[in-house]
Short mmCIF file of C-alpha atoms and ligand atoms in Angstrom, two decimals:
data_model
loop_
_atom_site.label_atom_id
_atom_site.label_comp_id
_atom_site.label_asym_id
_atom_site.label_seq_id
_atom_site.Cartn_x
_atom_site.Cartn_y
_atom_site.Cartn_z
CA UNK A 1 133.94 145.90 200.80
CA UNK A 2 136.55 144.24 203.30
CA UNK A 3 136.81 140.80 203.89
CA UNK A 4 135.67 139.92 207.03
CA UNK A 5 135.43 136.00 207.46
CA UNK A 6 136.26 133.19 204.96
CA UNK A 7 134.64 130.25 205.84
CA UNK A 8 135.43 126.72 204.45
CA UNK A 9 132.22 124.28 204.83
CA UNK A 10 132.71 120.76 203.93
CA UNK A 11 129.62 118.89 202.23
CA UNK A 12 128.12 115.28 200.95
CA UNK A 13 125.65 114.64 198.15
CA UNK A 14 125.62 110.99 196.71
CA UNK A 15 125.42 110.54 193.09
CA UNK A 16 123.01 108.92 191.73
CA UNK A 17 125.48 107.84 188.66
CA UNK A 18 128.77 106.91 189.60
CA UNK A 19 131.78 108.44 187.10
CA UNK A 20 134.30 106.09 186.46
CA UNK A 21 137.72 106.88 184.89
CA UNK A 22 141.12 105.78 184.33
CA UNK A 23 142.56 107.83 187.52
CA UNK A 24 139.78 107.10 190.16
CA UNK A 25 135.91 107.32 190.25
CA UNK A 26 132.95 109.58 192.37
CA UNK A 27 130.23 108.30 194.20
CA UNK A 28 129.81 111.42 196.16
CA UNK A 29 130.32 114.98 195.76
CA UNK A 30 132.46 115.66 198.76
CA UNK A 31 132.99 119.15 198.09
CA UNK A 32 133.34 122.43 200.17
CA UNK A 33 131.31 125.27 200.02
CA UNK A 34 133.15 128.54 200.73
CA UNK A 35 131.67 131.46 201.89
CA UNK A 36 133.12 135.10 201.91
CA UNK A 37 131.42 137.38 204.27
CA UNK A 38 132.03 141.21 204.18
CA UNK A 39 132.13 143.92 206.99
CA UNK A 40 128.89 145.24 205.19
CA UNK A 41 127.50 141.50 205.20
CA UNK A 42 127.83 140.98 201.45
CA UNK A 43 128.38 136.65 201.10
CA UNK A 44 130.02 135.41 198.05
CA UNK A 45 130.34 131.86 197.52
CA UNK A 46 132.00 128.97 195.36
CA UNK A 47 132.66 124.85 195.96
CA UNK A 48 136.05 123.45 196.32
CA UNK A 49 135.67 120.02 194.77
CA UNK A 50 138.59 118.26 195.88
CA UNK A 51 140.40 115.27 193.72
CA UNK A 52 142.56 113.43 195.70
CA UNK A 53 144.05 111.14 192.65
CA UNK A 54 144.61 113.95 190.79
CA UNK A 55 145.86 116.89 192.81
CA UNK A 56 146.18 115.12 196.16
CA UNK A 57 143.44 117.66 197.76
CA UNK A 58 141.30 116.06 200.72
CA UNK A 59 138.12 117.43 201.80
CA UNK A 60 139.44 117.89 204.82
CA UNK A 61 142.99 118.93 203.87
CA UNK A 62 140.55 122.07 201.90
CA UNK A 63 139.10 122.95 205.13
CA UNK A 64 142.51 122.96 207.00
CA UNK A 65 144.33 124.70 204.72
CA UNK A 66 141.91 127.52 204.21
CA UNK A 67 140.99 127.78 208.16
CA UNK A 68 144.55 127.58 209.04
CA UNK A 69 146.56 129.58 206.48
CA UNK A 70 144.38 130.92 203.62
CA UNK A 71 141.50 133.12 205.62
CA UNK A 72 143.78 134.70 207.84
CA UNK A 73 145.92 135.67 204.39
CA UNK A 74 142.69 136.83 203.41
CA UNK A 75 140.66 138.46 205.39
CA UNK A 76 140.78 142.16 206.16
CA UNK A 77 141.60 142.74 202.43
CA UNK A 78 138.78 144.47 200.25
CA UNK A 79 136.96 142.71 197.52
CA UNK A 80 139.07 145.08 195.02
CA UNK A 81 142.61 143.72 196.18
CA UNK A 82 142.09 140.88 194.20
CA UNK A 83 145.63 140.28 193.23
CA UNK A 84 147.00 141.19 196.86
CA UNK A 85 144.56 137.56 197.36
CA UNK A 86 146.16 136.11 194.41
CA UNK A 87 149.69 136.92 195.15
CA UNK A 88 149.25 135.83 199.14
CA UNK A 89 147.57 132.28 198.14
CA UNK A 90 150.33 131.94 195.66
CA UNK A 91 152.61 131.77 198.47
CA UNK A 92 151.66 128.30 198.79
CA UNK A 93 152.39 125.87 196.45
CA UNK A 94 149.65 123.39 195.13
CA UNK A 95 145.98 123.47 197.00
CA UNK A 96 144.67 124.25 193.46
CA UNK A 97 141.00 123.84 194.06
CA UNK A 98 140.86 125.81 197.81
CA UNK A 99 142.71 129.08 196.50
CA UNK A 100 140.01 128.82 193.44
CA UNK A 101 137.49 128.87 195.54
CA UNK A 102 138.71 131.58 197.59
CA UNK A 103 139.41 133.58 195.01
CA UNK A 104 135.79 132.74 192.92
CA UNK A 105 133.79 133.26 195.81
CA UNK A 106 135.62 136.80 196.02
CA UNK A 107 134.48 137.73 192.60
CA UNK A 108 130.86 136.42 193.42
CA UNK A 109 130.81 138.88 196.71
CA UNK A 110 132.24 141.91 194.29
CA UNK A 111 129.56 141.14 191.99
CA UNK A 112 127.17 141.27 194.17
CA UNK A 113 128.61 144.60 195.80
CA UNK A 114 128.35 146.53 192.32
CA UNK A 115 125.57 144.85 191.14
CA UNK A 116 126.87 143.38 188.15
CA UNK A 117 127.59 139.92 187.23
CA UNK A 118 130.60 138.16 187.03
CA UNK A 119 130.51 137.09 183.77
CA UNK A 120 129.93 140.74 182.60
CA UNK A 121 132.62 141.92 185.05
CA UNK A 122 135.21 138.86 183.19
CA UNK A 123 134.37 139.92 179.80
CA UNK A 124 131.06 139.88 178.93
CA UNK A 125 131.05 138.08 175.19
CA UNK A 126 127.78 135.99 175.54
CA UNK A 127 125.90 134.86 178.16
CA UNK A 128 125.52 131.11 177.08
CA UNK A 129 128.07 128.08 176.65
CA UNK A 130 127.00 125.03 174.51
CA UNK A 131 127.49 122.24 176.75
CA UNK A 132 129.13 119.42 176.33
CA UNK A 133 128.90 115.75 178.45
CA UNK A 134 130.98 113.51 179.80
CA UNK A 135 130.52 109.76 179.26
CA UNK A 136 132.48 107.05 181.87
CA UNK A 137 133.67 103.78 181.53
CA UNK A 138 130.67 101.62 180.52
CA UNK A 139 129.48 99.06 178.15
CA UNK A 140 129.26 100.47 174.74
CA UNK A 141 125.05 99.73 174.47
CA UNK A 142 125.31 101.66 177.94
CA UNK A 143 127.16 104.88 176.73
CA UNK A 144 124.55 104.98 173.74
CA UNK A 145 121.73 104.84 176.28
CA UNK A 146 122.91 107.66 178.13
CA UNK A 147 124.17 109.85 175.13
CA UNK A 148 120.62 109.22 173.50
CA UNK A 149 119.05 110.57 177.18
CA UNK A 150 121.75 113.47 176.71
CA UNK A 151 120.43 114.16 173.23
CA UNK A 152 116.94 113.66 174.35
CA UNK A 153 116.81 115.67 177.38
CA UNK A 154 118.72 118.34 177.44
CA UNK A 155 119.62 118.68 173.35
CA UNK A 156 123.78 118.27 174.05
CA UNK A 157 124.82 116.97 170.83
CA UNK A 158 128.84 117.15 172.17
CA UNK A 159 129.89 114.51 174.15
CA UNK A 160 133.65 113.70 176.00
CA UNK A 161 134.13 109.93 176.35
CA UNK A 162 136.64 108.44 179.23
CA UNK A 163 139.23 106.07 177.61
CA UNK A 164 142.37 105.02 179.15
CA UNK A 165 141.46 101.16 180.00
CA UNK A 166 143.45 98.20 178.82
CA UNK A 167 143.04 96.78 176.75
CA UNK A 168 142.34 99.54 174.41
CA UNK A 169 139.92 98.30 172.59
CA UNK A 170 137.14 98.29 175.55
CA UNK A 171 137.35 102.19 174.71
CA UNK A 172 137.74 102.92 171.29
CA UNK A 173 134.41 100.27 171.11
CA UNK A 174 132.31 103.03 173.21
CA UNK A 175 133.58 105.77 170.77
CA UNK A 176 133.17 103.77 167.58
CA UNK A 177 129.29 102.66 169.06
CA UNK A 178 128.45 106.32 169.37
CA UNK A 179 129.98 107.29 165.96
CA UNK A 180 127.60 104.86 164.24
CA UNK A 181 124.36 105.70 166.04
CA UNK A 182 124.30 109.41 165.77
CA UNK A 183 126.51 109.54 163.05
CA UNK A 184 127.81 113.44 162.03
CA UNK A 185 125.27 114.50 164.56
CA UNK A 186 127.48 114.40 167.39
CA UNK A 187 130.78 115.73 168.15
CA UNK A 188 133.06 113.48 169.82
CA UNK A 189 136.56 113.32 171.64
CA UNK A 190 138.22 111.81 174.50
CA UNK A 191 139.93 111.98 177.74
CA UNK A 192 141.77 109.30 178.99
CA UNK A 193 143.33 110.63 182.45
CA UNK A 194 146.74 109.93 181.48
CA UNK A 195 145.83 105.94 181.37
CA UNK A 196 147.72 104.72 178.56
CA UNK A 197 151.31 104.76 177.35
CA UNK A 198 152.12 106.82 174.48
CA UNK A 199 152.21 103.94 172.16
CA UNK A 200 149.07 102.91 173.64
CA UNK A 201 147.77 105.73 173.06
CA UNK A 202 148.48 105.75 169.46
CA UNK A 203 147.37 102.64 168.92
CA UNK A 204 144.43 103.55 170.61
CA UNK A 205 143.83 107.48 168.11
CA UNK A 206 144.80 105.42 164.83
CA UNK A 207 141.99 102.88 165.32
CA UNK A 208 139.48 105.66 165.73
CA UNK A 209 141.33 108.21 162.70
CA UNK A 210 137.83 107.28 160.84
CA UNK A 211 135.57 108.33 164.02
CA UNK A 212 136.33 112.12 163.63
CA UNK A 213 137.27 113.04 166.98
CA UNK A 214 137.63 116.69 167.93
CA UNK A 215 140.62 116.44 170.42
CA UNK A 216 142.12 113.93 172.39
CA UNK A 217 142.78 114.70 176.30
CA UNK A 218 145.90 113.61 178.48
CA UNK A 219 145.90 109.99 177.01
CA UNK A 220 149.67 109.47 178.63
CA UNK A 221 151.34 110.30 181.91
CA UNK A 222 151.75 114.08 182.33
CA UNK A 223 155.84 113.89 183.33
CA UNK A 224 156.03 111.43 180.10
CA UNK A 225 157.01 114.64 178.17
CA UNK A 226 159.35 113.12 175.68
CA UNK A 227 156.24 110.18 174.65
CA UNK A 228 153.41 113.67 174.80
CA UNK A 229 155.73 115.13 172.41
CA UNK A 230 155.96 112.24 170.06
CA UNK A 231 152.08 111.93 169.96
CA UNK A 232 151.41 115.66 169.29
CA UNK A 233 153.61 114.84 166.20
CA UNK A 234 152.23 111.76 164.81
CA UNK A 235 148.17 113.03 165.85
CA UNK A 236 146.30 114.99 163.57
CA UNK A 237 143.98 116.87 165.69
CA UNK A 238 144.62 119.27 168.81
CA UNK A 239 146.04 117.01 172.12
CA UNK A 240 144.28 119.00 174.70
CA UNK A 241 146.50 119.27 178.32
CA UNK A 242 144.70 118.94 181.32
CA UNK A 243 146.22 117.32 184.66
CA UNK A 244 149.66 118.93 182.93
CA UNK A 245 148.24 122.54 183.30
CA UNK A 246 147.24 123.33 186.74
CA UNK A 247 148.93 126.65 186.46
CA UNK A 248 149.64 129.16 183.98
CA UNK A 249 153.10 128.51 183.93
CA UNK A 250 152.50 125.02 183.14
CA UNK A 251 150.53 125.83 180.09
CA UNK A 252 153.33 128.01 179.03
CA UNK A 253 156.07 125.03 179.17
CA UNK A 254 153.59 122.37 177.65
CA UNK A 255 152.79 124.40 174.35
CA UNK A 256 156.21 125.74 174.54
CA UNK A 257 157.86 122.22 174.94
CA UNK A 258 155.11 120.92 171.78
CA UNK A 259 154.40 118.73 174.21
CA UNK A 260 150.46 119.55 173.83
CA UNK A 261 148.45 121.81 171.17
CA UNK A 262 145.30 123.04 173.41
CA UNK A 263 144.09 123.56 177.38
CA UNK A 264 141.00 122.69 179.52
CA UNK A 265 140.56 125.53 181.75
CA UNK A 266 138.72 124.18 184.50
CA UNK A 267 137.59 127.31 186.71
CA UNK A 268 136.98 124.47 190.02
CA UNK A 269 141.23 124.47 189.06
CA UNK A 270 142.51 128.44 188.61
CA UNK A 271 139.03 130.16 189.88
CA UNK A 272 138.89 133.20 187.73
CA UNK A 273 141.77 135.20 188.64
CA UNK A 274 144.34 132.36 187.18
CA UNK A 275 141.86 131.59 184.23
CA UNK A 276 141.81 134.80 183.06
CA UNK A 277 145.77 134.82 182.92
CA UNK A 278 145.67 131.07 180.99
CA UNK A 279 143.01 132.28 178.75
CA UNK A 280 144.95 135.25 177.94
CA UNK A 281 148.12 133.08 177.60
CA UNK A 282 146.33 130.67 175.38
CA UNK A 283 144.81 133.65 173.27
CA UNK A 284 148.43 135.15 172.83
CA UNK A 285 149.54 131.50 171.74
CA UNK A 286 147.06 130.74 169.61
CA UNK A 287 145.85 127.70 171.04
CA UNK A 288 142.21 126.19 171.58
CA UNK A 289 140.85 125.78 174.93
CA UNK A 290 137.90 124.04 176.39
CA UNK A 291 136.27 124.82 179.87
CA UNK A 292 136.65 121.67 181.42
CA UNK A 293 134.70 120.32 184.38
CA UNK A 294 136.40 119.10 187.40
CA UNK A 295 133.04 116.80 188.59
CA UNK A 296 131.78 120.31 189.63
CA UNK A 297 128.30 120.77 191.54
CA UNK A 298 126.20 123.20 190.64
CA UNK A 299 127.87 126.01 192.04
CA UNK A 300 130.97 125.06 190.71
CA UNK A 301 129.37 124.72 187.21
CA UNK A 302 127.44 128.42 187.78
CA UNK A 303 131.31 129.55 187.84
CA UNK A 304 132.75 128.22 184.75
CA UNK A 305 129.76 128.53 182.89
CA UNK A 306 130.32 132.64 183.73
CA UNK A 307 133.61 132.06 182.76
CA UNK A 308 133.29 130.60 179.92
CA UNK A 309 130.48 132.86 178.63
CA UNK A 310 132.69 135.72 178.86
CA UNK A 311 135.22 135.48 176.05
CA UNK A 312 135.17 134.33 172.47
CA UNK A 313 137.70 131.71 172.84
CA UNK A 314 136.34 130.02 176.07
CA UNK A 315 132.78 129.86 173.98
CA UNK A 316 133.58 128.54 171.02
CA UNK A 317 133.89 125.31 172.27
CA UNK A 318 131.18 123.20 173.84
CA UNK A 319 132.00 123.44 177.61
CA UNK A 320 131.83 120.46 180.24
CA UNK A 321 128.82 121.71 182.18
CA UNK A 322 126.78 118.51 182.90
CA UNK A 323 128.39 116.35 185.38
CA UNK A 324 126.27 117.66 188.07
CA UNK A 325 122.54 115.67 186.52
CA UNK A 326 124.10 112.62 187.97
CA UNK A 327 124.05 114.27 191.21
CA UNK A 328 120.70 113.31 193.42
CA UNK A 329 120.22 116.90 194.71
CA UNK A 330 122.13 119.89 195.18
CA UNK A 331 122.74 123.06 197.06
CA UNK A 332 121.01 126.05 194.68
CA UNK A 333 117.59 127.47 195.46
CA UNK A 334 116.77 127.49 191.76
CA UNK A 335 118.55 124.14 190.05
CA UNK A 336 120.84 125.17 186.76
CA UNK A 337 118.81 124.25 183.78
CA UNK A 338 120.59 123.03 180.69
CA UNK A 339 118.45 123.01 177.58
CA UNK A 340 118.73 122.96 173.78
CA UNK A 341 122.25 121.94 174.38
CA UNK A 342 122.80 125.04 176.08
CA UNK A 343 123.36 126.48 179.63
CA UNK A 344 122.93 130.10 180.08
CA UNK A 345 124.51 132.32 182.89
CA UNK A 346 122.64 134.27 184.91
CA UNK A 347 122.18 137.59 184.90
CA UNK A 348 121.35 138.22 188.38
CA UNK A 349 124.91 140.13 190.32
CA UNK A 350 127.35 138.05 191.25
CA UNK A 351 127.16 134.36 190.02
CA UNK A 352 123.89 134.84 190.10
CA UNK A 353 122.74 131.71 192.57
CA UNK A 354 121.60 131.37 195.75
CA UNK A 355 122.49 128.72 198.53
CA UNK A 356 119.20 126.63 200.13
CA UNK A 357 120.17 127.25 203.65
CA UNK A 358 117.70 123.86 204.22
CA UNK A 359 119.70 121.88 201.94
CA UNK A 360 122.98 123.03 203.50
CA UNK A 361 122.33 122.14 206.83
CA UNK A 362 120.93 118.63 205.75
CA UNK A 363 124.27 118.19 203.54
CA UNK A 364 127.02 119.95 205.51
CA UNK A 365 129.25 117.24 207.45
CA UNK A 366 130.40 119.68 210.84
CA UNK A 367 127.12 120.35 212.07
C1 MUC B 401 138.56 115.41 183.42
O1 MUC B 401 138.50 116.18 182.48
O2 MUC B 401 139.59 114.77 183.53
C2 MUC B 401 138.25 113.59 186.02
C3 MUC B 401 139.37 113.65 186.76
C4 MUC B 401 139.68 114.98 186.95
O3 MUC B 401 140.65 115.45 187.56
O4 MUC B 401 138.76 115.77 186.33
C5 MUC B 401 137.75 114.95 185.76
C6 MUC B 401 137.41 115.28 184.37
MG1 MG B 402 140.54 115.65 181.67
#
């Protein structure tokens, strides 16, 4: 059970759709695959994906930081002393996505130890998420096409749209397009990575009022606090925080401050350790969250689909589980299958997947 080697492995796999937003775009997953090894050879594992307009993480900043202060933090604990972990990578400020990681692939390697799964050993409420996708900046006829392939395919009937362009209108076309070919069959909101001003953005939510969104997501700067306040008051459906909330603490002084009325807990963000706390926090608030996606592979998605599976509140919601179909391969033995709309989590110990050692040593970059 003790932590013998963390290992931080950084990876490439081209997309074969690009995602386009209003605070960057992703070509390539250029994630890193981290890999907890026990004295009794037990491997857990979980993907940093890092976001360099959002959190300032590099791929190579993850590596660095975990090789050079995080595993030595880290190893020699046991897979039990999960909050000795949490309170040592705390010591750092920031790094969001590496100490997640660290800390996910720790619950994947104590899974595997007691032979349980994670999502049991979290909570245990279902074992399936509805799943919702997430539709970049495009052409209106173009977001159709891909939301009737969505619909087609896999039977996800919940779909996130990217807005936060100028002017407005090249958004809130996409949404209204949607709207009118799938009508009420569809639920709808959007995200629009803090692109707009807050008069923009309400602008922007009053055009649509008729297109019955579900939420809107960071449509203004996160430090605009007085203008996320204003909009919370005027809007008449749940302003969801994202980029705002990396840590518990920041949900606390959002919902707190009114300055936002739900949370995307993104697993890729707070691994499970710090999710648990902001779902708990939420719960005690009273707020709805959503498991967001942070353009997770499929090992990243295997983590907040366990999440999210294992609580009532993090299931009610359709969770952001898709992103990884527009990849053009991954790293899992058996591929995540989403289907009927839904994505269920495994019930193998652990996470439940299993690395292709072939496809890791075509994808990994240090080899
Ligand atoms: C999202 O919900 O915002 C895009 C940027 C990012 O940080 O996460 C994604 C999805
Ligand atoms: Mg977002």
């Amino acid at each position: 059970m003790k932590i013998s080697a963390v290992e931080a492995i950084p990876f490439a796999i081209p997309y074969t759709k690009a995602l386009h937003f209003a605070s960057g775009e992703v070509h390539s997953a250029e994630h890193v695959l981290v890999r907890v090894t026990t004295d009794d050879g037990v491997v857990g594992v979980a993907e940093a994906p890092p976001r360099p307009f959002t959190y300032g993480e590099t791929q190579a900043g993850i590596v660095a930081i975990i090789e050079t202060i995080f595993a030595p933090q880290i190893e020699g604990l046991t897979l039990l002393e999960r909050e000795k972990a949490h309170s040592r990578l705390g010591r750092t400020v920031g790094n969001p996505t590496a100490k997640a990681a660290i800390d996910m692939a720790i619950w994947d390697a104590l899974g595997k130890t007691l032979e349980l799964p994670v999502s049991e050993l979290l909570g245990g409420f279902t074992d399936r998420m509805r799943v919702s996708h997430m539709l970049g900046f495009d052409e209106p006829a173009a977001m159709v096409a891909e939301a009737e392939k969505m619909v087609d395919t896999y039977g996800i009937r919940t779909f996130k749209v990217k807005v936060g362009r100028r002017p407005f209108q090249l958004d809130t076309a996409g949404v209204r397009a949607l709207r009118e070919r799938f009508g009420d069959s569809i639920e709808l909101y959007v995200d629009g990575n803090r692109g707009w001003t807050a008069s923009e953005s309400l602008k922007a939510m009053r055009e649509m009022a008729d297109l019955d969104l579900l939420f809107a997501e960071e449509l203004n700067p996160a430090d605009d606090v007085l203008g996320r306040r204003w909009l919370v008051e005027q809007l008449d459906l749940p302003m969801i925080a994202d980029e705002s909330v990396p840590t518990a603490a920041d949900v606390t002084r959002e919902i707190l401050a009114g300055s936002a009325t739900a949370v995307s807990i993104k697993t890729a963000r707070t691994g499970f350790t710090t999710s648990r706390r902001i779902h708990h926090l939420a719960e005690g608030l009273g707020v709805e969250v959503v498991i967001g996606n942070q353009i997770d592979g499929q090992i990243g998605t295997a983590c907040a689909v366990a999440f999210g599976s294992a609580y009532e509140l993090t299931s009610r919601r359709a969770g952001e589980l898709s992103n990884f179909l527009d990849m053009s391969d991954d790293l899992l033995t058996h591929p995540l299958q989403i289907s009927g709309g839904q994505l269920v989590t495994s019930s193998a110990p652990g996470l439940g997947i299993e690395i292709d050692e072939t496809r890791l040593h075509h994808y990994r970059l240090d080899n």
